[in-house]
Coordinates of C-alpha atoms and ligand atoms in Angstrom, one line a residue:
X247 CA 0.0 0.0 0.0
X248 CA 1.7 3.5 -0.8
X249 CA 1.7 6.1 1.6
X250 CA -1.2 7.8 -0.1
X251 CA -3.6 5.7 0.9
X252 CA -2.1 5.2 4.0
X253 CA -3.9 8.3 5.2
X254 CA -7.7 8.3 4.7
X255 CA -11.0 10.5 4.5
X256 CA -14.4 10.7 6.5
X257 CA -16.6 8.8 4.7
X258 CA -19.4 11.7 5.3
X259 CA -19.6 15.3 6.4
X260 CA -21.2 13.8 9.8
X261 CA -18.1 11.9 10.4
X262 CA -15.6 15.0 10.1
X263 CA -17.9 16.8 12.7
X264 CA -18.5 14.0 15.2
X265 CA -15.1 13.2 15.4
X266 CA -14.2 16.5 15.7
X267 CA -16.6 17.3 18.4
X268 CA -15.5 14.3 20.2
X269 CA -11.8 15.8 20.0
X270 CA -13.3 18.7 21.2
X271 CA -15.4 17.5 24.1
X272 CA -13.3 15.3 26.7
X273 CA -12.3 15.8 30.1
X274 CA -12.1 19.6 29.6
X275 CA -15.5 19.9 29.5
X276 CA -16.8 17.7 31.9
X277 CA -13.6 17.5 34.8
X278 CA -11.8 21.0 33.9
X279 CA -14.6 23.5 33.2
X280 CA -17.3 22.8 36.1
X281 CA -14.3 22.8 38.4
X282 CA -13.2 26.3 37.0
X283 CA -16.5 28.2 36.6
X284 CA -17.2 27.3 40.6
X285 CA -13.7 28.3 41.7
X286 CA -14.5 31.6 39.3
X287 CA -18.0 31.9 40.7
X288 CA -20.0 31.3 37.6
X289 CA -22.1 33.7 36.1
X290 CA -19.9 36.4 34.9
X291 CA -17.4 34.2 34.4
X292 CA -19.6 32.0 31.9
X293 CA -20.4 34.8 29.6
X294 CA -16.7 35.9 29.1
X295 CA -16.3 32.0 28.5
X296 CA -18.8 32.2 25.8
X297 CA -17.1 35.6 24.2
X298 CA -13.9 33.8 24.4
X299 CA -15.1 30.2 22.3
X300 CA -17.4 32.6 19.4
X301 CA -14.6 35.6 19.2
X302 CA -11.7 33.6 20.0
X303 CA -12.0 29.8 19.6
X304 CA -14.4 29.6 16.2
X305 CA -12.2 31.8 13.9
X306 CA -8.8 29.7 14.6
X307 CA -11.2 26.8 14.3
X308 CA -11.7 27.7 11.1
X309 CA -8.0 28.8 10.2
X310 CA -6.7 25.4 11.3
X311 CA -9.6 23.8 9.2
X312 CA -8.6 25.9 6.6
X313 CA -4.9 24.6 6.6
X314 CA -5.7 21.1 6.8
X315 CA -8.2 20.8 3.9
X316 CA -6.7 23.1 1.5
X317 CA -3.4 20.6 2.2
X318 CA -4.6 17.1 3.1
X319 CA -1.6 17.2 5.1
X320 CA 0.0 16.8 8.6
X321 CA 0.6 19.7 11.1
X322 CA 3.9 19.9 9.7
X323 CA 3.8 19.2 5.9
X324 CA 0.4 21.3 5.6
X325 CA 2.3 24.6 7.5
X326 CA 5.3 23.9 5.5
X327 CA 3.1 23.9 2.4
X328 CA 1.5 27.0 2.6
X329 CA 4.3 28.6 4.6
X330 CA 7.1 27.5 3.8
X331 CA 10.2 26.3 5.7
X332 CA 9.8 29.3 8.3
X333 CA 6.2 27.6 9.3
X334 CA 6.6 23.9 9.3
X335 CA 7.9 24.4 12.9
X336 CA 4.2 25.4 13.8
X337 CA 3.2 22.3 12.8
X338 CA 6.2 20.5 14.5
X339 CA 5.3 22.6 17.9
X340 CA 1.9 21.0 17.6
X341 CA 3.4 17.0 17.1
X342 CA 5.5 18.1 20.0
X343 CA 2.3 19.2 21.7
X344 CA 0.3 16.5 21.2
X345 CA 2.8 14.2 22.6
X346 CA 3.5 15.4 25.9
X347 CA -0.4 16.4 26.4
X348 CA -1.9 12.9 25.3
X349 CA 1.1 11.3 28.1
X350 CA -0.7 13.0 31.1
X351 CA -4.2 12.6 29.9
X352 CA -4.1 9.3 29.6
X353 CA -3.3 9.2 33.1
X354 CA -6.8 11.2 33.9
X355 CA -8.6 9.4 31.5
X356 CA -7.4 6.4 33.1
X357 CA -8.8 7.2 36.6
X358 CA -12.3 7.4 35.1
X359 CA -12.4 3.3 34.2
X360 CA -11.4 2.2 38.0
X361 CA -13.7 4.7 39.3
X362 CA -16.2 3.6 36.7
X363 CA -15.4 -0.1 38.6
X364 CA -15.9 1.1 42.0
X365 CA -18.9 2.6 41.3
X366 CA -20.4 -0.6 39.8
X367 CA -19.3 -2.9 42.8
X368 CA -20.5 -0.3 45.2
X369 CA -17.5 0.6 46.4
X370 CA -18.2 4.1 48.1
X371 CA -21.3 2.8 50.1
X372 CA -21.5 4.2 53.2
X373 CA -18.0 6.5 53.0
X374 CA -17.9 10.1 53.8
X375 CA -16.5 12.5 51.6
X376 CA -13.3 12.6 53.2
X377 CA -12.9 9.2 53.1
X378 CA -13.8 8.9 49.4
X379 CA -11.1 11.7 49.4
X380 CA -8.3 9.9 51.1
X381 CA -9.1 6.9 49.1
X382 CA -8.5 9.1 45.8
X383 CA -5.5 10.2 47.1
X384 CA -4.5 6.9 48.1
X385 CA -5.2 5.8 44.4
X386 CA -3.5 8.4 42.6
X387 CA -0.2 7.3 44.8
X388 CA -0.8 3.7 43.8
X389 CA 2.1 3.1 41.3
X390 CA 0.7 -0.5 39.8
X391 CA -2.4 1.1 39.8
X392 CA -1.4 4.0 37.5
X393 CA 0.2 2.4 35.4
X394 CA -2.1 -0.1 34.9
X395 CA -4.9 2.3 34.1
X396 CA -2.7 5.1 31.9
X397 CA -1.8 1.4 30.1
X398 CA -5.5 0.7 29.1
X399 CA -6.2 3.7 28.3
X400 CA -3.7 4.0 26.0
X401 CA -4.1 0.9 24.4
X402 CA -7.4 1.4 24.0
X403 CA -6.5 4.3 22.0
X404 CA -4.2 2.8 19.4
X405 CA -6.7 0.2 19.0
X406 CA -9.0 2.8 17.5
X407 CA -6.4 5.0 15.5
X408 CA -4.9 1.7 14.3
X409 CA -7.8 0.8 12.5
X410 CA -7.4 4.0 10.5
X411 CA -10.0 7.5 10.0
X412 CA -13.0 6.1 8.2
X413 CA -12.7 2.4 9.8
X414 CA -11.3 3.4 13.4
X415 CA -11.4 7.2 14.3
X416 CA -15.1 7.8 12.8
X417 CA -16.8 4.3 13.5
X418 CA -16.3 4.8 17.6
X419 CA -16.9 8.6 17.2
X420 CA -20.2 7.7 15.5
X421 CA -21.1 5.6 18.1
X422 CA -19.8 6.9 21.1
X423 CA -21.0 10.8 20.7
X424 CA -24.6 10.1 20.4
X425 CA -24.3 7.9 23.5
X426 CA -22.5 10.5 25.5
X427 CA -25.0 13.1 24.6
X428 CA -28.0 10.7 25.9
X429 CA -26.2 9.8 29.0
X430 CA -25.6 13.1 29.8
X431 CA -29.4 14.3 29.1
X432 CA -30.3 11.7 31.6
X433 CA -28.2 12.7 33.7
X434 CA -29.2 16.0 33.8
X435 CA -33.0 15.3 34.2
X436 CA -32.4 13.1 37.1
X437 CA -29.6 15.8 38.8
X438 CA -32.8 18.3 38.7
X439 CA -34.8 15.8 40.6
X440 CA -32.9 16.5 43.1
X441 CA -34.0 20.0 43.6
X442 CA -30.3 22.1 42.9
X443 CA -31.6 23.1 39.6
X444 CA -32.7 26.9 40.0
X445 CA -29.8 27.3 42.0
X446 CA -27.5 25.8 39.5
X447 CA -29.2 28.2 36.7
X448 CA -29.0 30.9 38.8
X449 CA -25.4 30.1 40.0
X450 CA -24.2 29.8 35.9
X451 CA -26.5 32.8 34.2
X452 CA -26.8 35.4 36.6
X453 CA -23.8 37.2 35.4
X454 CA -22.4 39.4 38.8
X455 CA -19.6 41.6 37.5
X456 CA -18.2 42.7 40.8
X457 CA -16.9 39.3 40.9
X458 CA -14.7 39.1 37.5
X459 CA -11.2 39.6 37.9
X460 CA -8.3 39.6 34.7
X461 CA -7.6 36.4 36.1
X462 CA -10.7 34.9 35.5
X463 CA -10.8 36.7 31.7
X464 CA -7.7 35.1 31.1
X465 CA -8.6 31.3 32.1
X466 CA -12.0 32.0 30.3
X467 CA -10.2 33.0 27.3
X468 CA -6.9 30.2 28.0
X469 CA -9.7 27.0 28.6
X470 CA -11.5 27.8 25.2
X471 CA -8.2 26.9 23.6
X472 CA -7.9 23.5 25.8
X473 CA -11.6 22.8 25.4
X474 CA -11.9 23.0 21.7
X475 CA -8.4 21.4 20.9
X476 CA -6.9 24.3 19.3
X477 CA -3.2 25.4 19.0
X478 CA -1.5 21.6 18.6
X479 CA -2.9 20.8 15.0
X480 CA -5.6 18.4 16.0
X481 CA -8.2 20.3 13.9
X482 CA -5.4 20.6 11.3
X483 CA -4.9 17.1 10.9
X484 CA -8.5 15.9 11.3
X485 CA -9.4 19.0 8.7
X486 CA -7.1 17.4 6.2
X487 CA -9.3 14.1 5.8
X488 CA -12.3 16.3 5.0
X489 CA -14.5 16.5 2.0
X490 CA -13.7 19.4 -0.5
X491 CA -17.1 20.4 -0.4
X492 CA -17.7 20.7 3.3
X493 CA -18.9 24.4 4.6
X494 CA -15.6 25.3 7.1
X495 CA -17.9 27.9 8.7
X496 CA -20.6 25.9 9.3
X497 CA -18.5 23.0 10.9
X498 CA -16.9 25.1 13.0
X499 CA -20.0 26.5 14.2
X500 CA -21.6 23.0 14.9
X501 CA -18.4 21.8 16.9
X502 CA -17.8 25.1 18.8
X503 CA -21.9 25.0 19.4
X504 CA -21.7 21.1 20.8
X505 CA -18.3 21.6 22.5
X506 CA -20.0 24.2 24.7
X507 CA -23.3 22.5 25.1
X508 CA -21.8 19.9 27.0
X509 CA -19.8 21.8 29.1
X510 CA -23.2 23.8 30.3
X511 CA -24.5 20.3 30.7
X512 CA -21.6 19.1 32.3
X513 CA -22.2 21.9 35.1
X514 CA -25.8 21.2 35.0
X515 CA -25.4 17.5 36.1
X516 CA -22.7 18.6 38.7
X517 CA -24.0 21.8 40.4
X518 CA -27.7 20.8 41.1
X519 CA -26.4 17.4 43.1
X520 CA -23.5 19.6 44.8
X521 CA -26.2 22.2 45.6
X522 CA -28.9 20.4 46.9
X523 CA -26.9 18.1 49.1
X524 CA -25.5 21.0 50.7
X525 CA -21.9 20.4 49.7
X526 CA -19.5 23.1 49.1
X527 CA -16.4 21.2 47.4
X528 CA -13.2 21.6 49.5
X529 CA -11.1 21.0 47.1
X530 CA -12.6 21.9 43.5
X531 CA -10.5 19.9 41.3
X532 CA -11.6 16.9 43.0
X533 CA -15.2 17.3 42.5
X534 CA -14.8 14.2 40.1
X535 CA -13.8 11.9 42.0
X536 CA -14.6 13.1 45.8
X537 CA -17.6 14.8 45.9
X538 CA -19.8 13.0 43.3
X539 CA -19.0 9.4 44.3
X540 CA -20.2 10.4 47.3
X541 CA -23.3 11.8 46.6
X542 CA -24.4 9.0 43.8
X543 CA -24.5 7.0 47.0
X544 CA -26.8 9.1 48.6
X545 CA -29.5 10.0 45.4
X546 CA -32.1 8.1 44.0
X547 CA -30.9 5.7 41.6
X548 CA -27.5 6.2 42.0
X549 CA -26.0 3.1 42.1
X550 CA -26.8 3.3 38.3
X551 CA -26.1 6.8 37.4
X552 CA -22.8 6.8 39.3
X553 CA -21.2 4.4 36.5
X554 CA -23.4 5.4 33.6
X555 CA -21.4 9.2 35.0
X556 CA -18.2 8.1 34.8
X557 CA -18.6 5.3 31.6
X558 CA -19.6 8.9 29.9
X559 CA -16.3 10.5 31.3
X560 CA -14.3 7.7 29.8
X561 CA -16.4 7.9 26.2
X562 CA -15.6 11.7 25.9
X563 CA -11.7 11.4 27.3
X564 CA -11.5 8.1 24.4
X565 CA -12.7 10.7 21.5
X566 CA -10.0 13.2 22.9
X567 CA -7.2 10.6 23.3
X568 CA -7.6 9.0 19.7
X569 CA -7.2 12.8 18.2
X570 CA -4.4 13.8 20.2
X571 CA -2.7 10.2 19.0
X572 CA -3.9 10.9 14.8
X573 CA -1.7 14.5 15.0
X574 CA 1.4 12.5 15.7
X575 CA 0.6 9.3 13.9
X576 CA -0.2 11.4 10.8
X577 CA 2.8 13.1 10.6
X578 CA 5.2 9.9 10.7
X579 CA 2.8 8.5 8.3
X580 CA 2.9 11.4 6.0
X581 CA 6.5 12.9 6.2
X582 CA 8.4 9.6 7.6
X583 CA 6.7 6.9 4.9
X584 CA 5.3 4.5 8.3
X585 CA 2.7 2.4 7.6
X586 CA -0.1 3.3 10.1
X587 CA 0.4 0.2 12.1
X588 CA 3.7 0.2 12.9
X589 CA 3.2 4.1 13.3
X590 CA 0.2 3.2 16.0
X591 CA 2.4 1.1 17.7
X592 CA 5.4 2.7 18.1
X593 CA 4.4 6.2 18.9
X594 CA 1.5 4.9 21.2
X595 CA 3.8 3.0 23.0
X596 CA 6.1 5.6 23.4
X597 CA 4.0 8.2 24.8
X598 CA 3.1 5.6 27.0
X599 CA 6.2 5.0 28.2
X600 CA 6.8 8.8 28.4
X601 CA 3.3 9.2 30.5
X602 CA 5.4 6.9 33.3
X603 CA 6.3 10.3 34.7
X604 CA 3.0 11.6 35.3
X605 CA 1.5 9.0 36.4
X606 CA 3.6 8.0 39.3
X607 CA 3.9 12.1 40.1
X608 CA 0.6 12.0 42.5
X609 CA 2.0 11.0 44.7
X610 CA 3.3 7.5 43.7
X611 CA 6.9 8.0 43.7
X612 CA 8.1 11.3 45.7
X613 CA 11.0 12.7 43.8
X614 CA 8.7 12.7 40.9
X615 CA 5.7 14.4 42.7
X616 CA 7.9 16.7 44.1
X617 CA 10.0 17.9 41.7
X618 CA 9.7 21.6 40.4
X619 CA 11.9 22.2 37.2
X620 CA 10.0 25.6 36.7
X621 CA 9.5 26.8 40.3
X622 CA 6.0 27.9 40.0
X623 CA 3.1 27.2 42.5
X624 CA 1.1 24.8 40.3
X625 CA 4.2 23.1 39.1
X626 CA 5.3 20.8 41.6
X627 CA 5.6 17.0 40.1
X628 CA 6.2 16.6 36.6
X629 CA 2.4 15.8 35.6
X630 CA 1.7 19.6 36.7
X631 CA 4.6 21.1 35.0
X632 CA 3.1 19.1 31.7
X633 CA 0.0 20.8 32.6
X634 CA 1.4 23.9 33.0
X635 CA 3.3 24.1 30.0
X636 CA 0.5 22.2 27.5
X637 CA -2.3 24.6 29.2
X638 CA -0.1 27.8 29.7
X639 CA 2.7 27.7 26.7
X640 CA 2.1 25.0 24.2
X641 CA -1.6 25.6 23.2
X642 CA -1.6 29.6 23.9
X643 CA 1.4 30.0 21.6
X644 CA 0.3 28.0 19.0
X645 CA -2.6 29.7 18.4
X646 CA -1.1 32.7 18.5
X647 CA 0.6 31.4 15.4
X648 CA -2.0 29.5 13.7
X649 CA -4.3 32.9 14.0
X650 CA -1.3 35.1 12.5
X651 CA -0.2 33.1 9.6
X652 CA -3.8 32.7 8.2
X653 CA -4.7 36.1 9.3
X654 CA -1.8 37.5 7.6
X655 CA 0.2 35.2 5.8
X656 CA -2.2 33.2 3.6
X657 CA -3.5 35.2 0.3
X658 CA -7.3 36.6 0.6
X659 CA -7.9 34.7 -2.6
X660 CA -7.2 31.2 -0.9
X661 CA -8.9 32.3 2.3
X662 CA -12.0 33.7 0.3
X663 CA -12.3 30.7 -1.6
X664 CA -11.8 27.6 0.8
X665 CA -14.1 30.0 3.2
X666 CA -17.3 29.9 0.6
X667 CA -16.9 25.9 -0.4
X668 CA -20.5 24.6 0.7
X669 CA -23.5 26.0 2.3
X670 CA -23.2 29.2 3.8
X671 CA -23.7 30.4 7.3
X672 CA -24.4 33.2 9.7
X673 CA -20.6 33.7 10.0
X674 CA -19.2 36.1 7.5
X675 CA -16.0 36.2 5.7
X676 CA -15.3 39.9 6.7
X677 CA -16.3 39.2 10.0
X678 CA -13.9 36.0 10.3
X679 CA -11.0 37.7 8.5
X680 CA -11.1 40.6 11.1
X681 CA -11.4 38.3 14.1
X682 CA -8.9 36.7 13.3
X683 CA -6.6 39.2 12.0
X684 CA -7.0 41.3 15.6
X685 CA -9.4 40.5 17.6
X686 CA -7.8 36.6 18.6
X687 CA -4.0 38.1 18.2
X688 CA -4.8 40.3 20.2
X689 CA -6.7 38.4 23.1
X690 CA -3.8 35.7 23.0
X691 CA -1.0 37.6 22.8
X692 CA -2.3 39.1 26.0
X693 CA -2.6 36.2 27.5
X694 CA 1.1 35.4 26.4
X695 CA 1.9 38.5 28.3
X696 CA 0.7 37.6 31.3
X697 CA 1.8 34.6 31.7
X698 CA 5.5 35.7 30.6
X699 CA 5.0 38.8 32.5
X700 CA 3.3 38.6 35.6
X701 CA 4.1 35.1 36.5
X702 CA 0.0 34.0 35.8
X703 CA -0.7 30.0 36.1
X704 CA -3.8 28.4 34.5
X705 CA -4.6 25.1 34.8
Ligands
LIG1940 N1 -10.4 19.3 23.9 C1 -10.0 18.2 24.8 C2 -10.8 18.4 26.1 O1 -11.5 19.3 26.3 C3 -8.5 18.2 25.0 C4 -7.7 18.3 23.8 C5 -6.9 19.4 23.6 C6 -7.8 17.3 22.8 C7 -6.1 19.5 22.4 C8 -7.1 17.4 21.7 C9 -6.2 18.5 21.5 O2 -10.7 17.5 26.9

């Protein structure tokens, strides 16, 4: 088989914007984001969050759809192609990116199948939350354990991206997104049962500006990068196995429209339960895995909405992992001649073996968890200086870049015409071109700033 067909295409416009949506919607959504809005007290917080994905997030969603189709290439060999030289190394950042991110979130996304275990056999009957608390802690420093579970998880992965994009990546993203979004509806019908609903509206649209700080603009603006895989040349690479006559506009507006959707839901299956019960998370971050396996014990029906909870975690973390594996397997199949397989293997082993590090930095072994190369406050262990640097550096920067050289580098004639392939939409071409000429530039570069600057930490 030559390398050419080595590759592959979505078999259907449906199948680009699945799978892209289930790149988009992972562990972001549904761990990161209702963890964030409460520590940022919601309302005001939200909206900014919603200025951030239309202003920000949808025009480089289009830009890196853009550079993918027009060059049914790689990150690297579809920069290098329309750029040049100077540009393939945007493409390599991203390969570089996707790497070291898919290493630590395997290690997440791993957590979510034993505590998709425990939940089935019952396993946090009858404990308090400080208990269930301890017991994640003792978990997360449980070396074997780790391993074991980052291991799955990964496998799991390169079982899907083995099979290829039509055959792998789009047959389980077909199947698994419609199931994630039933789950979650379910879920949030029976989290309203509980009574926390107009509470948890309240909490998320009753915008109170007093409580905004430039902090919480910034991680509005920084998570809507994370959240809808921009800046590391997933949306690249998936772009370049779309059809020539999808709309880029309108795809981009279904994924960024879905990619939020779920996060609201997310918060709207969290908040109510958390509200109701009375519980004010101590420590936010852990809401997953200390707060709600405690209270699935205590609602109606919870023995089975606890796992169908965290069986939906692990759907949404798979469509994430497989995309974050395609960036790099694409580019060693496209620029290095591998045949998939071998490609799948390799790689996927290796950042296995590289996730080692994070996954025994919880606490697992101490030199690891207490290690701090960059000497921030977050960064302590090397799975939050990954972190750090994917959430703060790797994905802020590359943005930057992928919003600059379409913005200025690519000629309006290309933009203009790969912008009006297939049905039109709401979202103009002047009105694209200007976002992302200035307004996303701008709104990154900032961000850039003050993170170089003033020493700011997100993640
Ligand atoms: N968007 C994914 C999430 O929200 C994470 C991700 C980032 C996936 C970048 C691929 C590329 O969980």
């Amino acid at each position: 088989m030559s390398a050419g067909n080595e590759r592959g295409v979505w078999s259907s416009k449906m199948g680009f914007i699945l799978a892209a949506a289930g790149s988009a919607i992972g562990l972001g959504n549904i761990w990161k984001f209702p963890y964030i809005t409460y520590q940022n007290h919601g309302g005001a917080f939200v909206l900014v969050y919603l200025f951030g994905i239309a202003a920000i997030g949808m025009p480089i969603m289009v830009a890196e759809m853009m550079v993918g189709r027009r060059t049914q290439k790689n990150a690297v060999g579809a920069f290098r192609e329309l750029g040049g030289g100077k540009w393939k190394f945007v493409g390599a950042l991203g390969v570089i990116t996707g790497f070291i991110l898919l290493s630590y979130y395997s290690v997440v996304a791993g957590w979510t199948l034993e505590y998709f275990l425990k939940s089935v056999n019952g396993a946090f009957e009858g404990l308090t939350e400080s208990e269930v608390g301890a017991e994640f802690g003792a978990f997360v420093g449980d070396p074997f354990k780790q391993i074991f579970w980052h291991f799955i998880f990964m496998a799991l992965t390169v079982g899907v991206v083995i099979a290829g994009v039509a055959k792998g990546i789009e047959r389980v993203t077909k199947a698994l997104m419609p199931m994630l979004f039933i789950i979650m509806l379910i879920l949030v019908i029976q989290s309203f049962m509980t009574g926390g609903g107009g509470q948890a509206l309240h909490f998320l649209f009753r915008p109170s500006f007093s409580e905004l700080t430039v902090d919480s603009v910034l991680e509005a603006v920084g998570h809507s990068f994370f959240t809808l895989s921009l800046g590391m040349g997933a949306i690249v690479t998936y772009g370049s196995y779309m059809g020539k006559g999808d709309s880029l506009p309108k795809s981009a507006l279904v994924v960024c429209g879905l990619d939020t959707l779920i996060a609201l839901m997310a918060c709207l299956v969290i908040y109510p339960i958390i509200f109701s019960f009375n519980l004010v998370p101590t420590r936010s971050a852990g809401i997953l895995f200390t707060t709600l396996p405690v209270i699935f014990t205590k609602m109606p029906g919870g023995a089975l909405f606890g796992p169908l909870f965290f069986i939906l975690v692990a759907f949404a973390a798979l469509t994430s992992t497989i995309s974050l594996l395609e960036v790099v397997v694409a580019y060693f199949i496209d620029e290095l001649k591998w045949k998939r397989q071998q490609a799948t293997l390799i790689l996927g082993g290796a950042i296995f073996a590289i996730g080692i590090l994070p996954a025994l930095s919880n606490g697992a072994v101490a030199s690891l968890s207490t290690v701090n190369i960059l000497g921030k406050r977050s960064t302590g262990g090397i799975f939050n200086t990954f972190d750090y640097l994917v959430s703060n550096w790797m994905l802020t920067v590359g943005g930057l870049l992928i919003a600059i050289f379409v913005g200025w580098r690519l000629s309006q004639n290309l933009k203009d015409e790969e912008f009006h392939k297939g049905e039109q939409t709401i979202f103009h071409y002047k009105m694209w071109d200007f976002l992302l000429k200035f307004v996303a530039p701008l709104a990154v570069a900032l961000i850039v700033i003050a993170v170089i600057f003033l020493g700011k930490e997100f993640n």
